[in-house]
Short mmCIF file of N, CA and C in Angstrom, two decimals:
data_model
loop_
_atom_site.label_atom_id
_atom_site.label_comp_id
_atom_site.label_asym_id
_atom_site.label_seq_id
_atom_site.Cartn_x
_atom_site.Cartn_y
_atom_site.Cartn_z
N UNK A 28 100.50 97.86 88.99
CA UNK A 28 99.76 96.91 89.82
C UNK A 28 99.25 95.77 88.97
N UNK A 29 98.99 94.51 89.54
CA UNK A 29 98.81 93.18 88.88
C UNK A 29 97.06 93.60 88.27
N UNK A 30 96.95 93.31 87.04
CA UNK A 30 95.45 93.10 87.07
C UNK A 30 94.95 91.97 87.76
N UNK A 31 93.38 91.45 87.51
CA UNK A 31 93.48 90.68 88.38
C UNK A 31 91.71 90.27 87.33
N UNK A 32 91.75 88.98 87.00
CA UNK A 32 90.56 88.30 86.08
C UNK A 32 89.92 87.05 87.07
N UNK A 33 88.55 87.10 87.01
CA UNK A 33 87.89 86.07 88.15
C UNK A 33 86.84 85.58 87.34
N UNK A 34 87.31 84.21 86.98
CA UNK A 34 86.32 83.35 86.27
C UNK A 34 85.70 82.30 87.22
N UNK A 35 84.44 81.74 87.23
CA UNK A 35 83.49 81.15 87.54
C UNK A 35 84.10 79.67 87.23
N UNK A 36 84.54 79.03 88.12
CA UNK A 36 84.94 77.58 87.44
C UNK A 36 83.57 76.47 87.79
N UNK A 37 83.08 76.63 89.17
CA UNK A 37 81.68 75.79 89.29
C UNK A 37 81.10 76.34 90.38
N UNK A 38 79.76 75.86 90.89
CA UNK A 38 79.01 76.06 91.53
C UNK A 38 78.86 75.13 92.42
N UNK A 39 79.13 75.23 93.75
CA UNK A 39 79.06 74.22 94.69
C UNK A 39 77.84 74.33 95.80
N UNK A 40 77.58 73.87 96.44
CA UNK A 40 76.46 73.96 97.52
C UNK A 40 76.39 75.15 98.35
N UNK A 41 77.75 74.86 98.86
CA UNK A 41 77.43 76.63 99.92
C UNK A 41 78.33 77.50 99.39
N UNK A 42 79.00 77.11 98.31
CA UNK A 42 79.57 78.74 97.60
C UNK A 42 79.90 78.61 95.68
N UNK A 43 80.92 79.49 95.49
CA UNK A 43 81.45 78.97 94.08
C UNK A 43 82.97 78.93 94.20
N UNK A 44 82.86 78.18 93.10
CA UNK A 44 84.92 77.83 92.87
C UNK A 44 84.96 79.10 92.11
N UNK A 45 85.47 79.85 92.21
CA UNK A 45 86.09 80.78 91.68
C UNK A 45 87.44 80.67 90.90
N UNK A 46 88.29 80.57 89.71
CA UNK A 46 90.06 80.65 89.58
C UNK A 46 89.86 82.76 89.01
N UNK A 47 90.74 82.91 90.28
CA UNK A 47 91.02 84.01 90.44
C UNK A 47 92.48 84.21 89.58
N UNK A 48 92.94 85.07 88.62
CA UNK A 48 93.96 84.91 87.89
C UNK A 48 94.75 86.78 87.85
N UNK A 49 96.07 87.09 87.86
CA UNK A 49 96.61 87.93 88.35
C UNK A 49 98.02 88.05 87.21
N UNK A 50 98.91 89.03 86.93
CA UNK A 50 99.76 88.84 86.18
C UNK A 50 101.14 87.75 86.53
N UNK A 51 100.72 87.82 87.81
CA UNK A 51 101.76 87.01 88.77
C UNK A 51 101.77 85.94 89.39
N UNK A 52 100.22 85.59 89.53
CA UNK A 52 99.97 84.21 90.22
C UNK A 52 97.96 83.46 89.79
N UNK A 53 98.05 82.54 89.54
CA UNK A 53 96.51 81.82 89.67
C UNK A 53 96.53 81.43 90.84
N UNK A 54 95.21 81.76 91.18
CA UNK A 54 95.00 80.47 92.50
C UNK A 54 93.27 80.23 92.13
N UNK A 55 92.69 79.66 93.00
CA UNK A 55 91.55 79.04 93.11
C UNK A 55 90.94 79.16 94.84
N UNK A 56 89.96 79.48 94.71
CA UNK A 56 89.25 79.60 96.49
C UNK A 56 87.75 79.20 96.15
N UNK A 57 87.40 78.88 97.32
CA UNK A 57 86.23 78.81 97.55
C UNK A 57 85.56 79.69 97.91
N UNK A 58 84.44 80.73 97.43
CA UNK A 58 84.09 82.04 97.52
C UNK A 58 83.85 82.21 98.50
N UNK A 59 82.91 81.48 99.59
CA UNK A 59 82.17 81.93 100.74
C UNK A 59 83.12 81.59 101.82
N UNK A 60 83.34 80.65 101.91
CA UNK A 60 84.45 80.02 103.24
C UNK A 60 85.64 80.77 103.05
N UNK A 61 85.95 80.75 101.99
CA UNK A 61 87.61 81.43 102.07
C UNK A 61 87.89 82.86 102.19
N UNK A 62 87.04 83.59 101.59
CA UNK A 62 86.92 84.91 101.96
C UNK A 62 86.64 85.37 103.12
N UNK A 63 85.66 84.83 103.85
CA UNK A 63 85.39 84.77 105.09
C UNK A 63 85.94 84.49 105.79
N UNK A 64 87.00 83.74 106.06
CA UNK A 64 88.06 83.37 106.73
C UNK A 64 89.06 84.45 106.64
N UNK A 65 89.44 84.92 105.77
CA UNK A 65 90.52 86.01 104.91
C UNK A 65 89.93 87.35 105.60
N UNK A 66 89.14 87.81 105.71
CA UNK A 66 88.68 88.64 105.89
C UNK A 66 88.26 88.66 107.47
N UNK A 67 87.99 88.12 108.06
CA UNK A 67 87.88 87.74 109.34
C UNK A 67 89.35 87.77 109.69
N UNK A 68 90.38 87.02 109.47
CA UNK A 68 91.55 87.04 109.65
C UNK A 68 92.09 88.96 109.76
N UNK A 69 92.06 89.65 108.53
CA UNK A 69 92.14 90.66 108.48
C UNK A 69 91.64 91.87 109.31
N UNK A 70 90.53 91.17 109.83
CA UNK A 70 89.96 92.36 110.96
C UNK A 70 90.71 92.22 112.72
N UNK A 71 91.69 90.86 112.58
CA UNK A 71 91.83 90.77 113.71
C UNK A 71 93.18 91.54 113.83
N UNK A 72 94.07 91.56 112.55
CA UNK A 72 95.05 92.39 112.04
C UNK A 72 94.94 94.16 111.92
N UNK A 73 94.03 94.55 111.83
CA UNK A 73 93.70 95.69 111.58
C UNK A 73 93.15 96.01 113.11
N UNK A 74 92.76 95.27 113.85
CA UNK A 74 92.74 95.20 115.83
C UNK A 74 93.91 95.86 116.04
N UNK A 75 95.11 94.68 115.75
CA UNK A 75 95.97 95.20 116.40
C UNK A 75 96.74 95.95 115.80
N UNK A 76 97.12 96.76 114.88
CA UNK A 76 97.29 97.98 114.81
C UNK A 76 96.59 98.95 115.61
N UNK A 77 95.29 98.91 115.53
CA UNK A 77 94.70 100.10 116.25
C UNK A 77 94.16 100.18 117.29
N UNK A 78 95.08 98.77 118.27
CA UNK A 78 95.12 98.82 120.08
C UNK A 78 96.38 98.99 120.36
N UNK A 79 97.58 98.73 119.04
CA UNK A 79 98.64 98.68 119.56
C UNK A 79 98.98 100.09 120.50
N UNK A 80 98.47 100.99 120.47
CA UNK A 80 98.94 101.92 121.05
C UNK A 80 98.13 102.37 122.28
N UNK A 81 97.28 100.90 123.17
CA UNK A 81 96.73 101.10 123.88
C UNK A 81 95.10 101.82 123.82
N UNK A 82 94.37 102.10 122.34
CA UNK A 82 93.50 102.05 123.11
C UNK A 82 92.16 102.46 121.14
N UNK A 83 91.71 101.98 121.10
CA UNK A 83 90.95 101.73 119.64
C UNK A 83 90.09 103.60 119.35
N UNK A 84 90.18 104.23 118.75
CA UNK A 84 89.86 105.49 118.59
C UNK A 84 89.01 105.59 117.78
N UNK A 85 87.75 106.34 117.52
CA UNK A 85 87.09 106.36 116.49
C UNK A 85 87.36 106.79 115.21
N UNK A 86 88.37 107.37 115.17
CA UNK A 86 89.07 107.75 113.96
C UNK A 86 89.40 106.72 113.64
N UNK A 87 90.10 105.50 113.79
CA UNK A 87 90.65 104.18 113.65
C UNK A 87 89.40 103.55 112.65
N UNK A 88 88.38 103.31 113.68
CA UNK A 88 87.19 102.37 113.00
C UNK A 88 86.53 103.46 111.68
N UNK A 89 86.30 104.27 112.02
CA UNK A 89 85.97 105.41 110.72
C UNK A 89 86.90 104.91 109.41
N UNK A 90 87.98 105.70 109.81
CA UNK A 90 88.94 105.10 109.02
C UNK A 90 89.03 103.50 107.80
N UNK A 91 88.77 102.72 109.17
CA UNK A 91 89.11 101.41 108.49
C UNK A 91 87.46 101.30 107.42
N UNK A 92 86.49 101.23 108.16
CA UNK A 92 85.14 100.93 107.84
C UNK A 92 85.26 101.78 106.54
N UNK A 93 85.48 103.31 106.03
CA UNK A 93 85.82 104.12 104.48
C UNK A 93 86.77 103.19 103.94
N UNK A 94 87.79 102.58 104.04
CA UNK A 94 88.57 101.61 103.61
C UNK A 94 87.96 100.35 102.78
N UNK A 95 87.30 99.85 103.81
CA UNK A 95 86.24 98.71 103.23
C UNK A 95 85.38 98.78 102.07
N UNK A 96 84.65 100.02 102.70
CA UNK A 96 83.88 100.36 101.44
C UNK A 96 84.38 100.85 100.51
N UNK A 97 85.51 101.37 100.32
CA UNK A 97 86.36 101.85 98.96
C UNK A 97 87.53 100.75 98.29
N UNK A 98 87.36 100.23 99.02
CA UNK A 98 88.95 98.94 98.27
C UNK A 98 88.50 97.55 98.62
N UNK A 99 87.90 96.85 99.92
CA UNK A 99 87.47 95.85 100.02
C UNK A 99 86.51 95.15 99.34
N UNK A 100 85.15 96.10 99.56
CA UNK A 100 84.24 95.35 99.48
C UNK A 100 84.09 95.43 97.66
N UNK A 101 84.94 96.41 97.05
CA UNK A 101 84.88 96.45 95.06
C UNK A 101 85.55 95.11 94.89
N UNK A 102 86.67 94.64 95.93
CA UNK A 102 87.84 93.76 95.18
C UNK A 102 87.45 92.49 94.92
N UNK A 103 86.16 91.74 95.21
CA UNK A 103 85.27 90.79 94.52
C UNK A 103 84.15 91.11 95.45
N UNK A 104 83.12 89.66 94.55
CA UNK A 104 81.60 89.76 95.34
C UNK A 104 80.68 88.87 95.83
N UNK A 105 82.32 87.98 97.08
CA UNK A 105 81.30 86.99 97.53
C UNK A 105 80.46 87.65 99.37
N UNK A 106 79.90 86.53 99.26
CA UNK A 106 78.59 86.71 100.11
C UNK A 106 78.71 85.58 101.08
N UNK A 107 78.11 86.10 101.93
CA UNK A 107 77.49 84.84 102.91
C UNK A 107 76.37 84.60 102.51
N UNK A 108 76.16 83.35 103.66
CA UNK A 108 74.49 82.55 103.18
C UNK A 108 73.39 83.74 103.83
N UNK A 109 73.81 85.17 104.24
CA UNK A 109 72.54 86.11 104.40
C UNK A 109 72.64 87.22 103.64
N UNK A 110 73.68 86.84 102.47
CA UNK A 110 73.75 88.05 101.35
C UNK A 110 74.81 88.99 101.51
N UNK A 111 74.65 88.96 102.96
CA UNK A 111 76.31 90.16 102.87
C UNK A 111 77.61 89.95 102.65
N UNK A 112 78.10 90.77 101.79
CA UNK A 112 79.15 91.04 101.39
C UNK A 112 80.59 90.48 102.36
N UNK A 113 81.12 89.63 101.77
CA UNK A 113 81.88 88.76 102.89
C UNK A 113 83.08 90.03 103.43
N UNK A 114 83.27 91.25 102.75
CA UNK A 114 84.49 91.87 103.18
C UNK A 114 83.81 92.75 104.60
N UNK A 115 82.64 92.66 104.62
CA UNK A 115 82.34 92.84 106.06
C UNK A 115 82.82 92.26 107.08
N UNK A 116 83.01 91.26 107.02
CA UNK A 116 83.43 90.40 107.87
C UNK A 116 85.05 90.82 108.87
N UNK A 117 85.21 92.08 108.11
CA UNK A 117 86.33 92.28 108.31
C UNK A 117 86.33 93.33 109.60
N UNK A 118 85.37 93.98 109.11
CA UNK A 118 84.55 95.02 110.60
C UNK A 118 84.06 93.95 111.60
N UNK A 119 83.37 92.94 111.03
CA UNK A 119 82.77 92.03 112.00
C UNK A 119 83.86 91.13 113.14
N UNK A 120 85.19 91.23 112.66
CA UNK A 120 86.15 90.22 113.40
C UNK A 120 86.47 91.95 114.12
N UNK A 121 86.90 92.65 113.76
CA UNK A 121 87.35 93.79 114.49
C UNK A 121 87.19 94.19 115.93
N UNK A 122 85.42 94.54 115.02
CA UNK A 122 84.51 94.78 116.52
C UNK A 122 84.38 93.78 117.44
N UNK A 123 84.22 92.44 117.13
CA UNK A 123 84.56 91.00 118.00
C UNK A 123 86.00 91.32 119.12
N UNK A 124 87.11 91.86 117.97
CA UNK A 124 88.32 91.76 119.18
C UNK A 124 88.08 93.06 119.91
N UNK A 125 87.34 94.00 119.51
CA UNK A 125 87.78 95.36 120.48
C UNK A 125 86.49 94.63 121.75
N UNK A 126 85.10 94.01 121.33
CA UNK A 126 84.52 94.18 121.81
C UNK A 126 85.29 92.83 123.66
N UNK A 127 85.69 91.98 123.16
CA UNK A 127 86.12 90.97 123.77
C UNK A 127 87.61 91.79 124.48
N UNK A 128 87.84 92.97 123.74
CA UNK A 128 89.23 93.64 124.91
C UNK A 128 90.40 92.75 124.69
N UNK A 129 90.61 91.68 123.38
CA UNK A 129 92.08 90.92 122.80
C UNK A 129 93.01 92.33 122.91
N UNK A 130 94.26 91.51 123.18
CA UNK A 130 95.34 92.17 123.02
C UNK A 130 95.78 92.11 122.11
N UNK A 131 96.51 93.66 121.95
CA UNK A 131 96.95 94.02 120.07
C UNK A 131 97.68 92.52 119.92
N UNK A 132 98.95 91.55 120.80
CA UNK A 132 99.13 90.43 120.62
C UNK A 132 98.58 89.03 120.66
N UNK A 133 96.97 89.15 120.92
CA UNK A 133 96.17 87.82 120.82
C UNK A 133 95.74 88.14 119.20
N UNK A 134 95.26 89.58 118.88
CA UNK A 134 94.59 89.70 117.71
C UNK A 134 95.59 89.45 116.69
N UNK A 135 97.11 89.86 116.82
CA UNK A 135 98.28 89.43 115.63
C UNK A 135 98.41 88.11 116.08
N UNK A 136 98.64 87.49 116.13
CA UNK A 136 98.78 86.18 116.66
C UNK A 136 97.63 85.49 116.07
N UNK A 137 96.63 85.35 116.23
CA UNK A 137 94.97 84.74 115.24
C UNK A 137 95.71 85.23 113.71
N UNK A 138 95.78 86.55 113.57
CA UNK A 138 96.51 86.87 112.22
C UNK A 138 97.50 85.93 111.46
N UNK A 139 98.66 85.54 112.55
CA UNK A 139 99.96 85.07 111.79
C UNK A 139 99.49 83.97 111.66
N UNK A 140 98.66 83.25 112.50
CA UNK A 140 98.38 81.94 112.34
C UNK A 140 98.10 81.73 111.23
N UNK A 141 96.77 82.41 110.98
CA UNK A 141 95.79 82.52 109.68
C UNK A 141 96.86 82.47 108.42
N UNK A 142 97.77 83.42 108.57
CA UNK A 142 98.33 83.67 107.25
C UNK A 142 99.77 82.56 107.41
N UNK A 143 99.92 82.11 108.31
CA UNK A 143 101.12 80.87 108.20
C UNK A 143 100.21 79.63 107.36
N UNK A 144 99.46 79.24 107.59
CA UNK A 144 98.64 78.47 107.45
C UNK A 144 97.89 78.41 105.95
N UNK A 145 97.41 79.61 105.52
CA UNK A 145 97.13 79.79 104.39
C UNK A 145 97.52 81.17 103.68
N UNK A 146 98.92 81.27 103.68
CA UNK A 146 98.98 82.50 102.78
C UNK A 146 99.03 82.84 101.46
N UNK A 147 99.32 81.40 100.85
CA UNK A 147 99.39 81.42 99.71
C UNK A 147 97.28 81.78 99.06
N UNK A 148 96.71 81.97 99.73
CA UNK A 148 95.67 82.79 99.82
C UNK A 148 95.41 84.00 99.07
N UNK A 149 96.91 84.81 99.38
CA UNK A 149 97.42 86.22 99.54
C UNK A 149 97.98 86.18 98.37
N UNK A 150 97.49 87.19 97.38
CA UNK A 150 98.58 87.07 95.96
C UNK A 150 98.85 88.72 96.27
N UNK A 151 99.63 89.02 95.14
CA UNK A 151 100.61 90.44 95.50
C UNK A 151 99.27 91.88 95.81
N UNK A 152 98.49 91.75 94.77
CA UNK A 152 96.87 92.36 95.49
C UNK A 152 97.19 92.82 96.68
N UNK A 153 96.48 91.19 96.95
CA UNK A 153 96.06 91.83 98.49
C UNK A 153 96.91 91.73 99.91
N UNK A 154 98.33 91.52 98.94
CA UNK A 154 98.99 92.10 100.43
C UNK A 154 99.65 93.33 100.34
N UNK A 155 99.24 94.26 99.22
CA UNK A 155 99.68 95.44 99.02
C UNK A 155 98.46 96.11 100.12
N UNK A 156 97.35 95.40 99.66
CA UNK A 156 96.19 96.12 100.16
C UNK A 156 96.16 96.06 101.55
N UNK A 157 96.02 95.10 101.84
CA UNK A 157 96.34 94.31 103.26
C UNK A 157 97.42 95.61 104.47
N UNK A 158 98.95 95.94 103.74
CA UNK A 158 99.61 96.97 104.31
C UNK A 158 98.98 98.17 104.27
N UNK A 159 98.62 98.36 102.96
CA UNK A 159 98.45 100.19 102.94
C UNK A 159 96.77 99.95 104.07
N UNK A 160 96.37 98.99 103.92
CA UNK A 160 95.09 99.52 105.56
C UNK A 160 95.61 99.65 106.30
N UNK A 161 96.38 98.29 107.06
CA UNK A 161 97.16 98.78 108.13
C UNK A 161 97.88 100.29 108.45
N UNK A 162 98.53 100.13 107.33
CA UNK A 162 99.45 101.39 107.54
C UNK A 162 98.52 102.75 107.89
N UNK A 163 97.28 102.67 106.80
CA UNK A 163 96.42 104.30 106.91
C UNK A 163 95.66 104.01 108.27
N UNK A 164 95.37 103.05 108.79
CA UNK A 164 94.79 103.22 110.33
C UNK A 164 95.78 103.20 111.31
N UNK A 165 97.06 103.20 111.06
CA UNK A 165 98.55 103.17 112.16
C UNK A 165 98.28 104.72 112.45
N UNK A 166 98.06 105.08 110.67
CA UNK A 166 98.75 107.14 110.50
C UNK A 166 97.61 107.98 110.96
N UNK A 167 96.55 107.48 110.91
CA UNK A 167 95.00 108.28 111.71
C UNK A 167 94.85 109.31 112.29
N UNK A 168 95.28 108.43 113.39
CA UNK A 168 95.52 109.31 114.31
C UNK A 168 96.76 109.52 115.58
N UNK A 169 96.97 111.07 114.85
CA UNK A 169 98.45 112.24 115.22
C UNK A 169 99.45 111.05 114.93
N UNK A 170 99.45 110.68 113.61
CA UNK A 170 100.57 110.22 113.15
C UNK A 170 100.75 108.50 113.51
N UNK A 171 101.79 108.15 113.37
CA UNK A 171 102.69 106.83 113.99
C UNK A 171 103.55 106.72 114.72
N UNK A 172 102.92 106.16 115.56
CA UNK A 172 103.82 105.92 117.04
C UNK A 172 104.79 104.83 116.91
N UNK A 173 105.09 104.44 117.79
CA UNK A 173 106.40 103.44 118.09
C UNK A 173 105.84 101.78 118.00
N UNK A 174 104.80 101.91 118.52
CA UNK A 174 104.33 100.47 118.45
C UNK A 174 103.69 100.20 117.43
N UNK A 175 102.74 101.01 117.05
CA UNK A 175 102.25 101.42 115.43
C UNK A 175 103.41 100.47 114.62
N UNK A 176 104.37 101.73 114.67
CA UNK A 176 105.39 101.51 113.79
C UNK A 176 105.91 99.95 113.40
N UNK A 177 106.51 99.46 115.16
CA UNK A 177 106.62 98.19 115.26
C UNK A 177 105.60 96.89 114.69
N UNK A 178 104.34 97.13 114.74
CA UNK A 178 103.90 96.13 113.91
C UNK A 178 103.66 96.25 112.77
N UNK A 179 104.14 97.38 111.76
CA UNK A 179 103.88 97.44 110.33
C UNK A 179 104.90 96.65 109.91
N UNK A 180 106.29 97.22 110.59
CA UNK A 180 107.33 96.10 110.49
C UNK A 180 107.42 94.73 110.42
N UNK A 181 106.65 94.69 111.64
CA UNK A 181 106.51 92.76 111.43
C UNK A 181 105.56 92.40 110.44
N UNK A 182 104.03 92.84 110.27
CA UNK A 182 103.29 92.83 109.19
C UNK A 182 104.37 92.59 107.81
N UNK A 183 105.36 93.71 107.43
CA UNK A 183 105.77 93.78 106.12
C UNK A 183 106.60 92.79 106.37
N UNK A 184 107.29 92.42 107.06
CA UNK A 184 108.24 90.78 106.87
C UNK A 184 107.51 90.05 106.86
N UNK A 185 105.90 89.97 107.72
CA UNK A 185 105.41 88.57 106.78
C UNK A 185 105.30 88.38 105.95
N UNK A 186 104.20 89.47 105.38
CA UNK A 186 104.06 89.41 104.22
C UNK A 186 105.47 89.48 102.52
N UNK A 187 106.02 89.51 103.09
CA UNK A 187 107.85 89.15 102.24
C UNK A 187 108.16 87.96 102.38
N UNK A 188 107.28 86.65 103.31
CA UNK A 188 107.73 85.54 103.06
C UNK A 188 107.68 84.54 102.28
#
């Protein structure tokens, strides 16, 4: 797996420049906005996996929420302007689509956008990471179904583009 080195380039008003550096790629983000966006994006992705099969299970959100706290929220440490941890944000777009009743195809769809738009965002990280959530909230619960299945598929060709 890529290591992955995060130096402080400046300090801006509502966040920091971060150059995030990897064996495979540099990039540069803006800590608060971009993560937040990324991560928001991600919860609407991790929706639809776990409506695709008609219907959001608590095993699903269990699931994802132990996820967060074990791989998300370590993998940096930006914040919003009320301190929390921006990989929340990722439960926070979630619960938004289950709570609003999006379809597993409105919530992928906000997704592809997001990631057509800015994927170069995405270095090999976190779209390893990005699948294996998906994938462990597809397998949850009694396995992977057909539609499950079907959007890991499309998930993994995006992310191959």
């Amino acid at each position: 797996t890529p290591s992955m080195c995060v130096h402080v380039k400046e300090h801006l008003g509502k966040g920091t420049l971060f150059e995030i550096t990897t064996k495979q790629t540099t990039q540069t983000m803006t800590s608060t906005a971009t993560y937040q966006d990324i991560y928001t994006s991600l919860g609407y992705l991790f929706y639809s996996v776990a409506i695709s099969d008609g219907a959001v299970r608590k095993v699903e959100v269990d699931r994802l929420k132990e996820l967060i706290a074990e791989k998300w929220l370590p993998l940096e440490g930006s914040r919003d302007i009320f301190g929390t941890d921006a990989g929340h944000y990722i439960s926070i777009s979630f619960d938004f689509a289950n709570d609003s009743e999006l379809s597993p195809d409105q919530a992928w769809e906000r997704f592809v956008d997001d990631y057509k738009e800015h994927g170069t965002r995405y270095d090999d990280t976190m779209k390893r990471l990005t699948f294996e959530t998906a994938a462990a909230i597809a397998s949850v619960f009694s396995g992977n179904n057909k539609s499950e299945l079907s959007r890991l598929f499309q998930l993994e060709r995006l992310l191959k583009k």
